PDB file of C-alpha atoms in Angstrom:
ATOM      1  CA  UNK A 262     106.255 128.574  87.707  1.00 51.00           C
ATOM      2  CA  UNK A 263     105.795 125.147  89.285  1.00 57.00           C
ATOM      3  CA  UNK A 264     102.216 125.103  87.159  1.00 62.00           C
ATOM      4  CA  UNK A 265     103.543 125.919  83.625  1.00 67.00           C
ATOM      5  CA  UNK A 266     102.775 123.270  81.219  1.00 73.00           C
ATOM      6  CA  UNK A 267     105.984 121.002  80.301  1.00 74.00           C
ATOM      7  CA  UNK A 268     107.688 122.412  83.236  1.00 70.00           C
ATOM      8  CA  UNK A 269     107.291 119.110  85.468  1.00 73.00           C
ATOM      9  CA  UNK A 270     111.154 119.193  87.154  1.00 76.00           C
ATOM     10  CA  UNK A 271     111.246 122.070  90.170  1.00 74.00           C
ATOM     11  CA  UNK A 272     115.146 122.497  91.479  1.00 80.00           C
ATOM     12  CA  UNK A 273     114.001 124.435  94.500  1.00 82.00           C
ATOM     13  CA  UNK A 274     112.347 122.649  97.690  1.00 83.00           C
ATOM     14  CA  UNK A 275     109.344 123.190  99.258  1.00 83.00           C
ATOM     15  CA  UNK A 276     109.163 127.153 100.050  1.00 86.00           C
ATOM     16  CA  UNK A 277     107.391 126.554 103.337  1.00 89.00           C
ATOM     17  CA  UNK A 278     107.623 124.157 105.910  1.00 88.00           C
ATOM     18  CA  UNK A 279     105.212 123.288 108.816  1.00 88.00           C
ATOM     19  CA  UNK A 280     106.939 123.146 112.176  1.00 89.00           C
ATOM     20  CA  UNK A 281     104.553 120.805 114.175  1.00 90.00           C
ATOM     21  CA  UNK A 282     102.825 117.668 112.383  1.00 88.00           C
ATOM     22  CA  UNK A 283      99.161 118.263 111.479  1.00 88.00           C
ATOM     23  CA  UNK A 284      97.143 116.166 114.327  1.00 88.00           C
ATOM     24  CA  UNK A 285      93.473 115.291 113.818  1.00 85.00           C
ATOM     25  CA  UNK A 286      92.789 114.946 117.569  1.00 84.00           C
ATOM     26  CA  UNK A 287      94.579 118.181 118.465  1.00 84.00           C
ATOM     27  CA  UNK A 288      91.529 119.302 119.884  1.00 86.00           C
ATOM     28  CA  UNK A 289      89.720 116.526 121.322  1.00 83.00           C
ATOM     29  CA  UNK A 290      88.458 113.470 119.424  1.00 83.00           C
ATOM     30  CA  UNK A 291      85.257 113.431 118.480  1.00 88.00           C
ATOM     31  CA  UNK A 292      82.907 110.939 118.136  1.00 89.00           C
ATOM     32  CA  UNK A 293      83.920 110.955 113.805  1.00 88.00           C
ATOM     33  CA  UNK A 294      87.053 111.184 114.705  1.00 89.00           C
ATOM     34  CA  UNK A 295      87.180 107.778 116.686  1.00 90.00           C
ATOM     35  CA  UNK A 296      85.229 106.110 114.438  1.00 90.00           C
ATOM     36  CA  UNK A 297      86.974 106.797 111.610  1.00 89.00           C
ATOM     37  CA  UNK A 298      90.753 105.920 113.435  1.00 89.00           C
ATOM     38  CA  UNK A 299      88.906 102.732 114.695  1.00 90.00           C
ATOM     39  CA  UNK A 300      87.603 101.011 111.329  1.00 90.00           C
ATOM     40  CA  UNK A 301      89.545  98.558 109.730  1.00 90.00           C
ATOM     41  CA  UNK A 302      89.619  99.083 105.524  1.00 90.00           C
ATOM     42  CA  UNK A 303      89.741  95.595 104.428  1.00 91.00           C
ATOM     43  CA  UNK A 304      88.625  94.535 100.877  1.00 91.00           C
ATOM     44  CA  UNK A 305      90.735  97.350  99.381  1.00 93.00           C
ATOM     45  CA  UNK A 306      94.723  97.195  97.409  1.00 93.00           C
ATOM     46  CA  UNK A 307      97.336  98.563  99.184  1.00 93.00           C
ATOM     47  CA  UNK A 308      97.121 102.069  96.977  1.00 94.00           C
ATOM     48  CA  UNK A 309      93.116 102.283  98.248  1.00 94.00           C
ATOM     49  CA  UNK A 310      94.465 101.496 101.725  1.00 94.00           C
ATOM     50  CA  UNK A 311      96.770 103.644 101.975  1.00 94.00           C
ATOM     51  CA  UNK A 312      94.140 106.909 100.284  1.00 95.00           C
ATOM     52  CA  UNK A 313      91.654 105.848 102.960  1.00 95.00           C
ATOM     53  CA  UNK A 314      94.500 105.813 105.585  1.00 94.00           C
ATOM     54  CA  UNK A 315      95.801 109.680 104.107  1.00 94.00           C
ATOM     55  CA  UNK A 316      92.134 110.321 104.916  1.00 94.00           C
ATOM     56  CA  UNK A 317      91.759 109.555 108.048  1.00 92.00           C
ATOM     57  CA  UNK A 318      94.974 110.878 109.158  1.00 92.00           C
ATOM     58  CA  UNK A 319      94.078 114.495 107.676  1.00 91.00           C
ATOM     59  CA  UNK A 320      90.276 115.007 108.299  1.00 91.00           C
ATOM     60  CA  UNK A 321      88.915 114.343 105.321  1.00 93.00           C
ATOM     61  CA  UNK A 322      87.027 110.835 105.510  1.00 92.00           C
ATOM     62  CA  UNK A 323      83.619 111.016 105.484  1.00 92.00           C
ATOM     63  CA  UNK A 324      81.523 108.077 106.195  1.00 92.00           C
ATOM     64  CA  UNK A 325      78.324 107.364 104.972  1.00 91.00           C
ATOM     65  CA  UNK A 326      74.922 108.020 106.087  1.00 93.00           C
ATOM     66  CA  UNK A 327      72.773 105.516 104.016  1.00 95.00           C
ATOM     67  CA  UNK A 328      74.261 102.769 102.128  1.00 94.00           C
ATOM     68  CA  UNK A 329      75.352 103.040  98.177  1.00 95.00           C
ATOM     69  CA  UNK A 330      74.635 101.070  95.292  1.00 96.00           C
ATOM     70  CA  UNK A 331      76.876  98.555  93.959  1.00 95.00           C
ATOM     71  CA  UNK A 332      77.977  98.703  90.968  1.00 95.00           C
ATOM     72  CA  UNK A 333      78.176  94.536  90.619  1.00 93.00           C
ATOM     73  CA  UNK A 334      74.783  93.732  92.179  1.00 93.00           C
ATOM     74  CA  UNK A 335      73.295  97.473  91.871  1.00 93.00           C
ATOM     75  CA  UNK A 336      71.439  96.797  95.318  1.00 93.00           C
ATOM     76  CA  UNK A 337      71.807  99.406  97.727  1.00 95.00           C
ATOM     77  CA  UNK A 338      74.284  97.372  99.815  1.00 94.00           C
ATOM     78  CA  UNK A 339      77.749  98.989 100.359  1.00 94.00           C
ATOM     79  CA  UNK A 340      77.508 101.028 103.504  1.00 93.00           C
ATOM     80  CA  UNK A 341      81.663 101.685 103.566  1.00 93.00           C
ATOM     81  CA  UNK A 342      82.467 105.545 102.077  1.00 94.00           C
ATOM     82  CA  UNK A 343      84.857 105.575  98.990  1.00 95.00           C
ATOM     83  CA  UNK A 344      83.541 101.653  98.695  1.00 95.00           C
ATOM     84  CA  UNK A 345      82.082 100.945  95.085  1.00 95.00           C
ATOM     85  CA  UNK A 346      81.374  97.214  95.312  1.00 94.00           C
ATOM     86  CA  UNK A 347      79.678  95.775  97.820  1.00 94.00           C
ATOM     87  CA  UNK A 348      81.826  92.965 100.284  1.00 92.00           C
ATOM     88  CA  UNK A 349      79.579  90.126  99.150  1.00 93.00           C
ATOM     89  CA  UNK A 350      80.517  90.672  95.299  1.00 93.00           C
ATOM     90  CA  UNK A 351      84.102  91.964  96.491  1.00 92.00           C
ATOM     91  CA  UNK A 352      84.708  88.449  97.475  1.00 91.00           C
ATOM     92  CA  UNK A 353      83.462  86.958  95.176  1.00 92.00           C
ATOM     93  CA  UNK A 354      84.812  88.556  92.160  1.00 91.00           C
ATOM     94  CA  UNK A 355      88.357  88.821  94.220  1.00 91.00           C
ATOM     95  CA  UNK A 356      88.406  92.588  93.309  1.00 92.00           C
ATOM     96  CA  UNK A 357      89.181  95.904  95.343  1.00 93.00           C
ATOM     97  CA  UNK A 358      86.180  97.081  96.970  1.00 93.00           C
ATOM     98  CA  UNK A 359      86.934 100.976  96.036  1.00 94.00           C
ATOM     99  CA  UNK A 360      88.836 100.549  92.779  1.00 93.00           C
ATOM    100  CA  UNK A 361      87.975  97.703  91.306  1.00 92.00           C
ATOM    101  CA  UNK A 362      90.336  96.206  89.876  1.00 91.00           C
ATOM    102  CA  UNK A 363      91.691  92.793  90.196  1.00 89.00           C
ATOM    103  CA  UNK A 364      94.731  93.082  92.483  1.00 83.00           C
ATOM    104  CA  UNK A 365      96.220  91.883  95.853  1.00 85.00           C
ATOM    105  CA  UNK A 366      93.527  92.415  98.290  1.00 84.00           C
ATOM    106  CA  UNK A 367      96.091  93.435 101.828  1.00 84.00           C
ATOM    107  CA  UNK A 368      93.344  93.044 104.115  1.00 83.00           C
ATOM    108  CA  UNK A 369      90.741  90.130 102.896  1.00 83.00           C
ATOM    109  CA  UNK A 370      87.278  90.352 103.474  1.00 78.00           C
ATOM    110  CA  UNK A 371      85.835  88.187 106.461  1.00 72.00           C
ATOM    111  CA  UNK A 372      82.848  86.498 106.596  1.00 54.00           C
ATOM    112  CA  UNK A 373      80.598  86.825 109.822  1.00 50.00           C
ATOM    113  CA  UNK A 374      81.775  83.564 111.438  1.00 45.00           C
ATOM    114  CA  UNK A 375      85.584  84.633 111.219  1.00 50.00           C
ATOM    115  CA  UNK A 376      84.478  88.215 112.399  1.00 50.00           C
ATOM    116  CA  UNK A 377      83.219  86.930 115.709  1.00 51.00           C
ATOM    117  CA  UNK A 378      86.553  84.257 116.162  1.00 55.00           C
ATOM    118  CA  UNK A 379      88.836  87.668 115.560  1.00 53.00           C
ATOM    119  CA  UNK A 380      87.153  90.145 117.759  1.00 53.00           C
ATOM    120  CA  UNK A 381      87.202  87.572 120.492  1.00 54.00           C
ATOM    121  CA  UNK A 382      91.246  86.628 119.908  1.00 55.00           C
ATOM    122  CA  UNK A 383      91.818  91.061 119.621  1.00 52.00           C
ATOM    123  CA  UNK A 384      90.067  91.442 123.215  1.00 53.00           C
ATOM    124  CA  UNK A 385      92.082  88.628 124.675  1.00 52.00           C
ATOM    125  CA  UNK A 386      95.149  89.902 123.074  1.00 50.00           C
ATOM    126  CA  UNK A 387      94.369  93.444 124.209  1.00 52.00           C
ATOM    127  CA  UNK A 388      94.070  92.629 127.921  1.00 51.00           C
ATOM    128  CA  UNK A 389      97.527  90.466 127.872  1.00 51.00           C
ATOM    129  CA  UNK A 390      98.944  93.118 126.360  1.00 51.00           C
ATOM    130  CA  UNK A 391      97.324  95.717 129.354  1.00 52.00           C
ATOM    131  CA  UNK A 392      98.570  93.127 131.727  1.00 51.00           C
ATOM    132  CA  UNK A 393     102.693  92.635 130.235  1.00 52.00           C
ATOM    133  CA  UNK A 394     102.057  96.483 130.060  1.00 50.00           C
ATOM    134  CA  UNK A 395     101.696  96.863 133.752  1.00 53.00           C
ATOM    135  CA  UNK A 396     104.335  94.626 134.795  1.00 52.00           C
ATOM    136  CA  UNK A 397     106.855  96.410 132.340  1.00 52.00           C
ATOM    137  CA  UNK A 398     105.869  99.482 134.114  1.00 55.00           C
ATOM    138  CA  UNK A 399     106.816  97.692 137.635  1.00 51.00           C
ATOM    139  CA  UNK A 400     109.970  96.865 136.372  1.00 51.00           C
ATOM    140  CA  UNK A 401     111.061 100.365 135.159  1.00 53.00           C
ATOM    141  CA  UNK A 402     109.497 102.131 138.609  1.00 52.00           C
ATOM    142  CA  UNK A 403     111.837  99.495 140.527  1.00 52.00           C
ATOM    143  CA  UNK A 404     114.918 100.058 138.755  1.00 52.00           C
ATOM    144  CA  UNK A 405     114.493 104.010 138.847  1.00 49.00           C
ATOM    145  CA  UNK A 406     115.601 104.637 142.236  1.00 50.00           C
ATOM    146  CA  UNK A 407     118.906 102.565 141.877  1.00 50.00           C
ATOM    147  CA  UNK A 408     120.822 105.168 140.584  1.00 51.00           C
ATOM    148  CA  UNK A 409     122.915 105.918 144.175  1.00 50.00           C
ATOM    149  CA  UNK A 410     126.250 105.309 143.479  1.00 48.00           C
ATOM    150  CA  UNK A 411     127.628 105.499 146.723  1.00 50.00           C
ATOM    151  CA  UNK A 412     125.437 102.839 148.482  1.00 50.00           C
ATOM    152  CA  UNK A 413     123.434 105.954 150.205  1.00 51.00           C
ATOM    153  CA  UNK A 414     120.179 104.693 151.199  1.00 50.00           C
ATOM    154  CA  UNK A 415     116.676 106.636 150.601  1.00 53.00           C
ATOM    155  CA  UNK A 416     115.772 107.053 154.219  1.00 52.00           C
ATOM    156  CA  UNK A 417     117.958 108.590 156.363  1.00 52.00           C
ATOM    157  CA  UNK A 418     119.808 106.748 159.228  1.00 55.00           C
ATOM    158  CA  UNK A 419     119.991 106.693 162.875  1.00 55.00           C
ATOM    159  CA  UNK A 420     123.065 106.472 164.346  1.00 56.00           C
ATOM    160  CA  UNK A 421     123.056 103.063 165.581  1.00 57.00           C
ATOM    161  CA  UNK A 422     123.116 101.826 161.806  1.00 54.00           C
ATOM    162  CA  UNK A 423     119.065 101.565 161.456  1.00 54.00           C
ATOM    163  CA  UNK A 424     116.645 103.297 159.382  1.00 54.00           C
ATOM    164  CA  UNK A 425     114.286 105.599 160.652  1.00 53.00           C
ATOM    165  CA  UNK A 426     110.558 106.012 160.118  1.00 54.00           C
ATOM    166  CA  UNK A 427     110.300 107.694 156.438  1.00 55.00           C
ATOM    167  CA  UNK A 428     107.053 109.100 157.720  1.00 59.00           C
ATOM    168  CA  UNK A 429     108.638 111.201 160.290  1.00 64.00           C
ATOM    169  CA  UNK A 430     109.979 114.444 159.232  1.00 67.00           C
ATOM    170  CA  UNK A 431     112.817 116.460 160.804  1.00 72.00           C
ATOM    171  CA  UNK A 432     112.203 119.798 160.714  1.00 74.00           C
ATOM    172  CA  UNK A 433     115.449 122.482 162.042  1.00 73.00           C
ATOM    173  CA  UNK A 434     114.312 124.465 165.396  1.00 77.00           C
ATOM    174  CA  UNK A 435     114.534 128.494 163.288  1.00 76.00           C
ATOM    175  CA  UNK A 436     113.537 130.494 165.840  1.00 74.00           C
ATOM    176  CA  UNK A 437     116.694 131.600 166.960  1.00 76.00           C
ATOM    177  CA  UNK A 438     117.785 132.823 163.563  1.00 74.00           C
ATOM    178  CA  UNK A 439     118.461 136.231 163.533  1.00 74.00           C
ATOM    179  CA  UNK A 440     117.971 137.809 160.099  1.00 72.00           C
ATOM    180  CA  UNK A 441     120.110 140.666 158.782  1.00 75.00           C
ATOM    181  CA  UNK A 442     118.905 143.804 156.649  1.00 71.00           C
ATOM    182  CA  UNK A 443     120.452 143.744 153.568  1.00 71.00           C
ATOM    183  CA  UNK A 444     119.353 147.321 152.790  1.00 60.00           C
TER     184      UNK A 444
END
């Protein structure tokens, strides 16, 4: 058994396997759902980042609904879930805001001045990025339809070499079409 005590090395894989990717959205987003996919973790290591990421991704981050007590300051203060120190003593004391321990912060913590600079800079990058988005879009619908190989046009021609009206569709005269029983 893969529980046994000692027995730590399994030689078989996984027994089953998922076909389709679990997806926290798959039926609709709600209003937790968005929030949680939307907030930045920053204070945290990279092994606290990537927990709070693993919950997120599967459902199970809950955020909080009155703020926690630090355990630096012990004022009521930190109002991220899984967060144990506060961001004011976070900074200061260069620590990770869930684990606490003194490593490389990935994310640092931002005062409210530098909050204000990068939300404006992410909108302005956001709508250049809508606009290049649009005009790579152009691009691809132009070069779609050049795929004739023979130098066949779209529209059909007349036979004095122009191009008729697109809007103007032929339609065969079927009346005289006689139809024969198959049975």
């Amino acid at each position: 058994m893969s529980s046994q005590k000692g027995n730590t090395a399994r030689t078989r894989g996984q027994k089953y396997q998922n076909t389709t990717a679990f997806k926290n959205n798959k039926y609709g987003t709600s209003v937790q759902v968005k929030t949680a996919t939307a907030k930045v973790h920053d204070g945290v290591c990279q092994h606290c980042k990537d927990v709070l990421e693993w919950k997120v991704r599967y459902n199970k981050y809950k955020p909080l609904t009155q703020p926690r007590k630090c355990v630096k300051c012990l004022q009521k203060t930190v109002k991220d879930a899984y967060y144990i120190i506060c961001k004011p003593c976070a900074l200061r004391l260069q620590q990770c805001a869930k684990c606490g321990k003194e490593t490389d912060v990935v994310i640092p913590l931002t005062t409210n001045e530098e909050e204000e600079e990068g939300s404006d800079q992410a909108s302005g990058a956001q709508k250049s990025g809508q606009r290049q988005k649009t005009k790579h879009q152009k691009l691809e619908d132009d070069d779609s339809d050049d795929f004739d190989s023979d130098g066949e046009l779209d529209f059909p021609e007349n036979g004095d070499g122009s191009v008729s009206d697109h809007n103007e569709v032929h339609v065969p005269d079927i009346s005289s079409v006689k139809k024969q029983d198959t049975s």
